[in-house]
Short mmCIF file of C-alpha atoms in Angstrom, two decimals:
data_model
loop_
_atom_site.label_atom_id
_atom_site.label_comp_id
_atom_site.label_asym_id
_atom_site.label_seq_id
_atom_site.Cartn_x
_atom_site.Cartn_y
_atom_site.Cartn_z
CA MET A 1 -0.02 -0.09 0.08
CA LEU A 2 1.09 3.58 -0.82
CA PHE A 3 0.24 4.75 2.82
CA ASP A 4 0.89 3.91 6.53
CA ARG A 5 4.45 2.37 6.06
CA ASP A 6 5.36 3.63 9.46
CA ASN A 7 1.87 3.31 11.07
CA ASN A 8 1.50 6.97 10.28
CA GLY A 9 -1.20 6.82 7.56
CA ALA A 10 -3.62 9.29 9.06
CA LYS A 11 -0.90 11.96 9.27
CA GLU A 12 0.10 11.22 5.78
CA LEU A 13 -3.44 11.79 4.57
CA ARG A 14 -3.72 15.05 6.54
CA GLU A 15 -0.58 16.26 4.83
CA LEU A 16 -1.91 15.29 1.31
CA THR A 17 -5.50 16.52 1.75
CA GLY A 18 -5.29 19.30 4.27
CA ASN A 19 -8.55 18.38 5.98
CA TYR A 20 -8.23 14.89 7.25
CA PHE A 21 -7.79 14.59 11.01
CA ALA A 22 -4.35 13.17 11.88
CA ASN A 23 -5.99 11.36 14.96
CA ASN A 24 -8.64 9.35 12.71
CA ASP A 25 -8.53 5.73 12.69
CA PHE A 26 -6.60 4.73 9.45
CA SER A 27 -8.13 1.36 9.27
CA LYS A 28 -11.51 2.83 8.32
CA VAL A 29 -10.18 4.42 5.25
CA ALA A 30 -7.68 1.79 4.24
CA PRO A 31 -10.15 -0.18 2.05
CA GLU A 32 -11.06 3.02 0.17
CA ILE A 33 -7.36 3.68 -0.46
CA GLY A 34 -7.07 0.20 -2.09
CA LEU A 35 -10.01 0.87 -4.25
CA ALA A 36 -8.86 4.34 -5.33
CA THR A 37 -5.27 3.01 -6.12
CA GLU A 38 -6.64 0.29 -8.44
CA GLU A 39 -8.90 2.90 -10.19
CA LEU A 40 -6.00 5.29 -10.66
CA GLY A 41 -3.90 2.44 -11.97
CA ALA A 42 -6.39 1.40 -14.56
CA LEU A 43 -6.10 5.10 -15.93
CA ILE A 44 -2.46 5.66 -15.92
CA GLY A 45 -1.13 2.04 -16.16
CA PRO A 46 -0.56 -0.50 -13.21
CA ASP A 47 3.23 -0.43 -13.70
CA ILE A 48 3.61 3.01 -12.50
CA VAL A 49 1.53 2.37 -9.31
CA ARG A 50 3.73 -0.93 -8.65
CA GLN A 51 6.85 1.00 -9.15
CA MET A 52 5.80 3.83 -6.76
CA ASP A 53 4.55 1.30 -4.17
CA ALA A 54 7.93 -0.36 -4.29
CA TYR A 55 9.71 3.10 -3.99
CA TYR A 56 7.58 4.21 -0.95
CA ASN A 57 8.08 0.92 0.97
CA ALA A 58 11.65 1.01 0.26
CA GLY A 59 11.87 4.29 2.38
CA CYS A 60 11.73 6.87 -0.57
CA PRO A 61 15.40 6.93 -1.29
CA GLY A 62 15.23 10.19 -3.01
CA GLY A 63 15.49 11.75 -6.40
CA GLU A 64 12.80 12.30 -8.92
CA GLY A 65 10.62 9.57 -7.49
CA ASP A 66 9.60 11.90 -4.62
CA ASP A 67 7.74 14.27 -6.87
CA LEU A 68 5.89 11.61 -8.77
CA LEU A 69 5.02 9.74 -5.54
CA ARG A 70 3.36 12.82 -4.03
CA LYS A 71 1.42 13.56 -7.30
CA LEU A 72 0.24 9.93 -7.40
CA ARG A 73 -0.77 9.79 -3.76
CA ARG A 74 -2.69 13.11 -3.52
CA PRO A 75 -5.77 12.06 -5.93
CA ILE A 76 -5.88 8.67 -4.10
CA ALA A 77 -5.99 10.32 -0.70
CA ILE A 78 -8.71 12.94 -1.73
CA VAL A 79 -11.11 10.44 -3.17
CA ALA A 80 -10.60 7.85 -0.62
CA THR A 81 -11.19 10.13 2.35
CA LEU A 82 -14.27 11.51 0.46
CA ARG A 83 -15.90 8.21 0.08
CA MET A 84 -15.23 7.46 3.70
CA TYR A 85 -16.94 10.68 4.67
CA ARG A 86 -19.98 9.81 2.57
CA LYS A 87 -20.23 6.28 4.18
CA ASN A 88 -20.03 7.74 7.66
CA ASP A 89 -22.80 10.32 7.37
CA LEU A 90 -24.93 7.59 8.70
CA SER A 91 -23.94 5.15 11.36
CA HIS A 92 -24.45 1.50 10.49
CA GLU A 93 -25.44 -0.66 13.48
CA ASP A 94 -27.06 -4.11 14.13
CA ASP A 95 -30.68 -2.70 14.24
CA GLY A 96 -30.15 -0.48 11.06
CA ARG A 97 -28.63 2.79 9.83
CA LYS A 98 -29.10 5.78 12.15
CA PHE A 99 -28.54 9.50 11.87
CA LYS A 100 -27.06 10.90 15.10
CA LEU A 101 -27.73 14.40 16.40
CA ALA A 102 -25.19 16.53 18.14
CA ALA A 103 -25.58 16.54 21.84
CA ASP A 104 -24.92 20.43 22.19
CA ASP A 105 -24.76 23.56 20.06
CA THR A 106 -20.88 23.51 19.47
CA GLU A 107 -21.42 21.68 16.16
CA LYS A 108 -24.25 21.47 13.70
CA LEU A 109 -25.15 18.78 11.42
CA PRO A 110 -24.85 20.01 7.79
CA TRP A 111 -27.78 20.44 5.38
CA GLU A 112 -27.98 18.19 2.34
CA TRP A 113 -26.96 21.15 0.09
CA GLN A 114 -23.87 21.70 2.14
CA LEU A 115 -22.97 18.04 1.74
CA ASP A 116 -23.53 18.22 -2.03
CA ARG A 117 -21.37 21.36 -2.29
CA ASP A 118 -18.54 19.81 -0.21
CA ASP A 119 -18.70 16.64 -2.47
CA ALA A 120 -18.43 18.83 -5.46
CA ILE A 121 -15.36 20.66 -4.01
CA HIS A 122 -13.67 17.46 -3.22
CA LEU A 123 -14.35 15.82 -6.62
CA GLU A 124 -13.02 19.04 -8.37
CA GLU A 125 -9.87 18.78 -6.20
CA TYR A 126 -9.59 15.12 -7.19
CA HIS A 127 -9.90 15.89 -10.85
CA LYS A 128 -7.30 18.65 -10.71
CA ALA A 129 -4.92 16.29 -8.93
CA VAL A 130 -5.26 13.54 -11.48
CA ASP A 131 -4.72 16.31 -14.27
CA THR A 132 -1.47 17.30 -12.42
CA LEU A 133 -0.32 13.82 -12.26
CA ILE A 134 -0.91 13.06 -16.04
CA ARG A 135 0.82 16.36 -17.06
CA HIS A 136 3.65 15.30 -15.00
CA LEU A 137 3.94 11.99 -16.78
CA ASN A 138 3.63 13.62 -20.16
CA ARG A 139 6.51 15.98 -19.24
CA THR A 140 8.82 13.48 -17.71
CA ARG A 141 7.86 10.55 -19.89
CA PRO A 142 8.87 7.61 -17.78
CA ALA A 143 9.00 4.27 -19.65
CA ALA A 144 6.14 2.87 -17.45
CA TRP A 145 3.89 5.64 -18.84
CA MET A 146 5.13 5.84 -22.31
CA ASP A 147 4.78 1.96 -22.83
CA THR A 148 1.10 1.87 -21.77
CA PRO A 149 -1.59 1.16 -24.56
CA THR A 150 -3.12 4.49 -23.62
CA ARG A 151 -0.03 6.53 -24.23
CA LYS A 152 0.69 4.61 -27.49
CA LEU A 153 -2.73 5.35 -28.65
CA LEU A 154 -2.32 9.21 -28.12
CA ASP A 155 0.89 9.25 -30.32
CA THR A 156 -1.21 8.15 -33.24
CA LEU A 157 -3.82 10.92 -32.90
CA ALA A 158 -3.97 14.48 -34.29
CA ILE A 159 -4.53 15.77 -30.89
CA ARG A 160 -2.27 14.15 -28.16
CA ASP A 161 -3.02 15.87 -24.84
CA GLY A 162 -5.58 17.86 -22.90
CA GLU A 163 -3.87 21.16 -23.20
CA THR A 164 -3.74 20.91 -27.00
CA PHE A 165 -7.44 19.72 -27.08
CA ASP A 166 -8.40 22.80 -25.14
CA ALA A 167 -7.04 25.10 -27.91
CA TYR A 168 -9.77 23.52 -30.22
CA PHE A 169 -12.50 23.03 -27.70
CA PRO A 170 -12.50 24.24 -24.12
CA ILE A 171 -12.18 21.35 -21.48
CA ASP A 172 -10.51 23.18 -18.69
CA ARG A 173 -7.26 21.71 -19.92
CA SER A 174 -8.36 18.47 -18.16
CA GLU A 175 -5.93 15.68 -18.95
CA ARG A 176 -8.20 13.13 -17.31
CA LEU A 177 -11.13 14.11 -19.55
CA PHE A 178 -8.90 14.07 -22.56
CA LEU A 179 -7.88 10.39 -21.69
CA MET A 180 -11.69 9.62 -21.74
CA LEU A 181 -12.10 11.49 -25.06
CA ALA A 182 -9.16 9.77 -26.74
CA PRO A 183 -11.39 6.85 -28.19
CA PHE A 184 -13.76 9.40 -29.55
CA VAL A 185 -10.86 11.42 -30.96
CA ARG A 186 -9.55 8.21 -32.73
CA GLU A 187 -13.08 7.47 -33.95
CA ALA A 188 -13.61 10.95 -35.41
CA GLN A 189 -10.17 10.94 -37.10
CA ALA A 190 -10.41 7.35 -38.52
CA LEU A 191 -14.19 7.46 -39.83
CA THR A 192 -14.40 11.20 -40.87
CA VAL A 193 -11.53 13.54 -40.91
CA ARG A 194 -8.77 11.18 -42.20
CA ARG A 195 -10.81 10.02 -45.14
CA ALA A 196 -12.03 13.53 -45.88
CA TYR A 197 -8.35 14.70 -46.23
CA GLY A 198 -7.25 11.78 -48.36
CA PRO A 199 -3.62 10.80 -49.22
CA GLY A 200 -1.02 12.72 -47.27
CA TRP A 201 -2.74 12.59 -43.85
CA ASP A 202 0.35 10.93 -42.25
CA ALA A 203 2.54 13.62 -43.76
CA LEU A 204 0.20 16.25 -42.30
CA LEU A 205 0.57 14.85 -38.81
CA ALA A 206 4.34 14.60 -39.23
CA ASP A 207 4.71 18.43 -39.72
CA ASP A 208 7.58 19.85 -37.65
CA ALA A 209 6.24 20.64 -34.19
CA SER A 210 8.57 23.61 -33.97
CA ALA A 211 7.17 25.25 -37.14
CA PRO A 212 3.86 27.19 -37.14
CA GLU A 213 0.66 25.12 -37.48
CA SER A 214 -0.48 24.95 -41.08
CA ASP A 215 -4.02 25.96 -41.94
CA ALA A 216 -4.84 22.42 -43.03
CA LEU A 217 -3.60 20.96 -39.75
CA TYR A 218 -5.40 23.48 -37.59
CA ALA A 219 -8.74 22.82 -39.53
CA ALA A 220 -8.32 19.08 -39.10
CA ARG A 221 -7.74 19.21 -35.40
CA LYS A 222 -10.54 21.52 -35.01
CA ALA A 223 -12.87 19.13 -36.84
CA VAL A 224 -11.58 16.20 -34.75
CA ALA A 225 -12.08 17.96 -31.51
CA LEU A 226 -15.59 19.13 -32.38
CA LEU A 227 -16.65 15.65 -33.68
CA ALA A 228 -15.12 13.98 -30.52
CA MET A 229 -17.12 16.41 -28.25
CA SER A 230 -20.32 15.66 -30.23
CA MET A 231 -19.86 11.93 -29.71
CA ALA A 232 -18.96 12.28 -26.08
CA ILE A 233 -21.84 14.47 -25.15
CA ARG A 234 -24.31 11.97 -26.49
CA ARG A 235 -22.33 8.89 -25.08
CA LEU A 236 -20.64 9.92 -21.83
CA PRO A 237 -22.60 10.83 -18.48
CA LEU A 238 -22.19 14.57 -17.89
CA GLY A 239 -20.98 13.73 -14.38
CA LEU A 240 -17.71 12.56 -15.94
CA ILE A 241 -16.95 15.88 -17.54
CA PRO A 242 -15.31 18.79 -15.31
CA GLY A 243 -17.77 21.28 -13.74
CA GLY A 244 -16.67 24.19 -15.99
CA VAL A 245 -17.39 22.39 -19.11
CA VAL A 246 -20.69 21.05 -17.83
CA ARG A 247 -21.71 24.56 -16.80
CA ASN A 248 -20.73 26.02 -20.19
CA TYR A 249 -22.52 23.07 -21.90
CA ALA A 250 -25.61 23.43 -19.77
CA ALA A 251 -25.92 27.15 -20.46
CA THR A 252 -25.51 26.64 -24.12
CA ALA A 253 -28.15 23.75 -24.11
CA GLY A 254 -30.56 25.92 -22.32
CA ALA A 255 -30.64 24.31 -18.96
CA LYS A 256 -31.43 26.77 -16.12
CA GLY A 257 -31.19 26.79 -12.43
CA GLY A 258 -29.06 23.70 -12.20
CA GLN A 259 -31.49 21.64 -14.08
CA VAL A 260 -30.14 18.56 -15.99
CA ALA A 261 -29.95 19.03 -19.60
CA SER A 262 -32.62 16.99 -21.40
CA LEU A 263 -32.03 14.45 -24.14
CA ASP A 264 -33.43 17.01 -26.64
CA ASP A 265 -30.83 19.52 -25.42
CA ILE A 266 -28.11 17.01 -25.80
CA ARG A 267 -28.96 16.15 -29.20
CA LEU A 268 -29.33 19.72 -30.18
CA VAL A 269 -25.73 20.67 -28.89
CA SER A 270 -24.24 17.49 -30.44
CA ASP A 271 -25.78 18.24 -33.81
CA TRP A 272 -24.47 21.91 -33.52
CA LEU A 273 -20.88 20.55 -32.88
CA ALA A 274 -21.27 18.05 -35.69
CA ALA A 275 -22.39 20.89 -38.14
CA ASP A 276 -19.40 23.05 -36.98
CA ALA A 277 -16.97 20.19 -37.56
CA ALA A 278 -18.42 19.82 -41.26
CA THR A 279 -17.58 23.49 -41.74
CA TRP A 280 -13.97 22.92 -40.58
CA ILE A 281 -13.67 19.90 -42.78
CA ASP A 282 -14.45 22.13 -45.70
CA GLU A 283 -11.92 24.49 -44.56
CA MET A 284 -9.29 21.69 -44.25
CA LYS A 285 -9.91 20.69 -47.83
CA ARG A 286 -9.51 24.26 -48.98
CA ALA A 287 -6.29 24.53 -47.23
CA ARG A 288 -5.08 21.20 -48.66
CA ASP A 289 -5.96 22.30 -52.14
CA GLY A 290 -4.26 25.76 -51.84
CA GLY A 291 -7.48 27.73 -51.10
CA GLY A 292 -9.51 26.54 -54.15
CA THR A 293 -12.98 24.89 -54.02
CA PRO A 294 -12.70 21.56 -52.31
CA ALA A 295 -13.66 18.31 -54.28
CA TYR A 296 -16.57 16.46 -53.07
CA ASP A 297 -17.51 12.73 -53.70
CA LEU A 298 -20.88 13.17 -55.51
CA LEU A 299 -21.57 9.45 -55.52
CA PRO A 300 -21.18 6.98 -52.71
CA ARG A 301 -18.24 4.54 -52.87
CA ASN A 302 -19.84 1.23 -53.49
CA HIS A 303 -17.98 -1.94 -53.77
CA HIS A 304 -18.91 -4.93 -55.91
CA ALA A 305 -18.48 -7.38 -53.08
CA ASN A 306 -21.29 -5.70 -51.05
CA LYS A 307 -24.89 -7.02 -51.39
CA TYR A 308 -26.25 -3.62 -51.10
CA CYS A 309 -25.77 -0.24 -52.46
CA GLN A 310 -26.07 3.46 -51.20
CA LEU A 311 -28.15 5.93 -52.97
#
């Protein structure tokens, strides 16, 4: 485990979260730490977690590992303690669950809206901590991260990190969200944008990163980002998207007063994004052809081996 090496787990959680009591019973939160560690390992790769676990239990011999260890443990600490708080809002006894009232006026039990707000604050801190961890991995490029299937997939995409994606569609520069968007980026790129560009796509992506971004590459990335978000809004739960992105989306979709966006709102915004993407695909073709009128396939590409045709 990444905590409690010296029977000091509660103090470590206090240092990482800033709000966990150092005199709390660590055994109550230990199961949540194990679950949170496994979930984070599924996102960034289990090899990194195993390496940092060995590094921590070897006494943290120093070096660059200290920085990575802290960035890895902070999101685990935040989400594990939050889950423990939620479970302890009610006591679980032999004769059922109970809600205990304070015996005096020195402390007041929180209202439900206060609990919801506190949950939202903790989740936002967790998301930011995961973003910080992924940015650190992208910058330092350890082998355990670069060899993961996720990182290898990103290297094939037109957009390869959350900060770059944010330049084409605002996602609060969330690296965690970008990892969830990566399959949609790949789908949009493979099914639509790459086919629309035609021969020379690989050469377009291989443009010198130090040179100014070409108009064709900018338009291609813009189309990929818009199509990926159009798919994600339809398919992903809005709760997985950072708060700022959700609020902007809800305002655009017409949701008011904290109301959840309806299915019609979701379809409407998704269609808007897809229509914007079509515009940028046209711009990509114009830039590819030197500013002239882009060529369109007026007839569907049927194949003699198919037992159907498109009209």
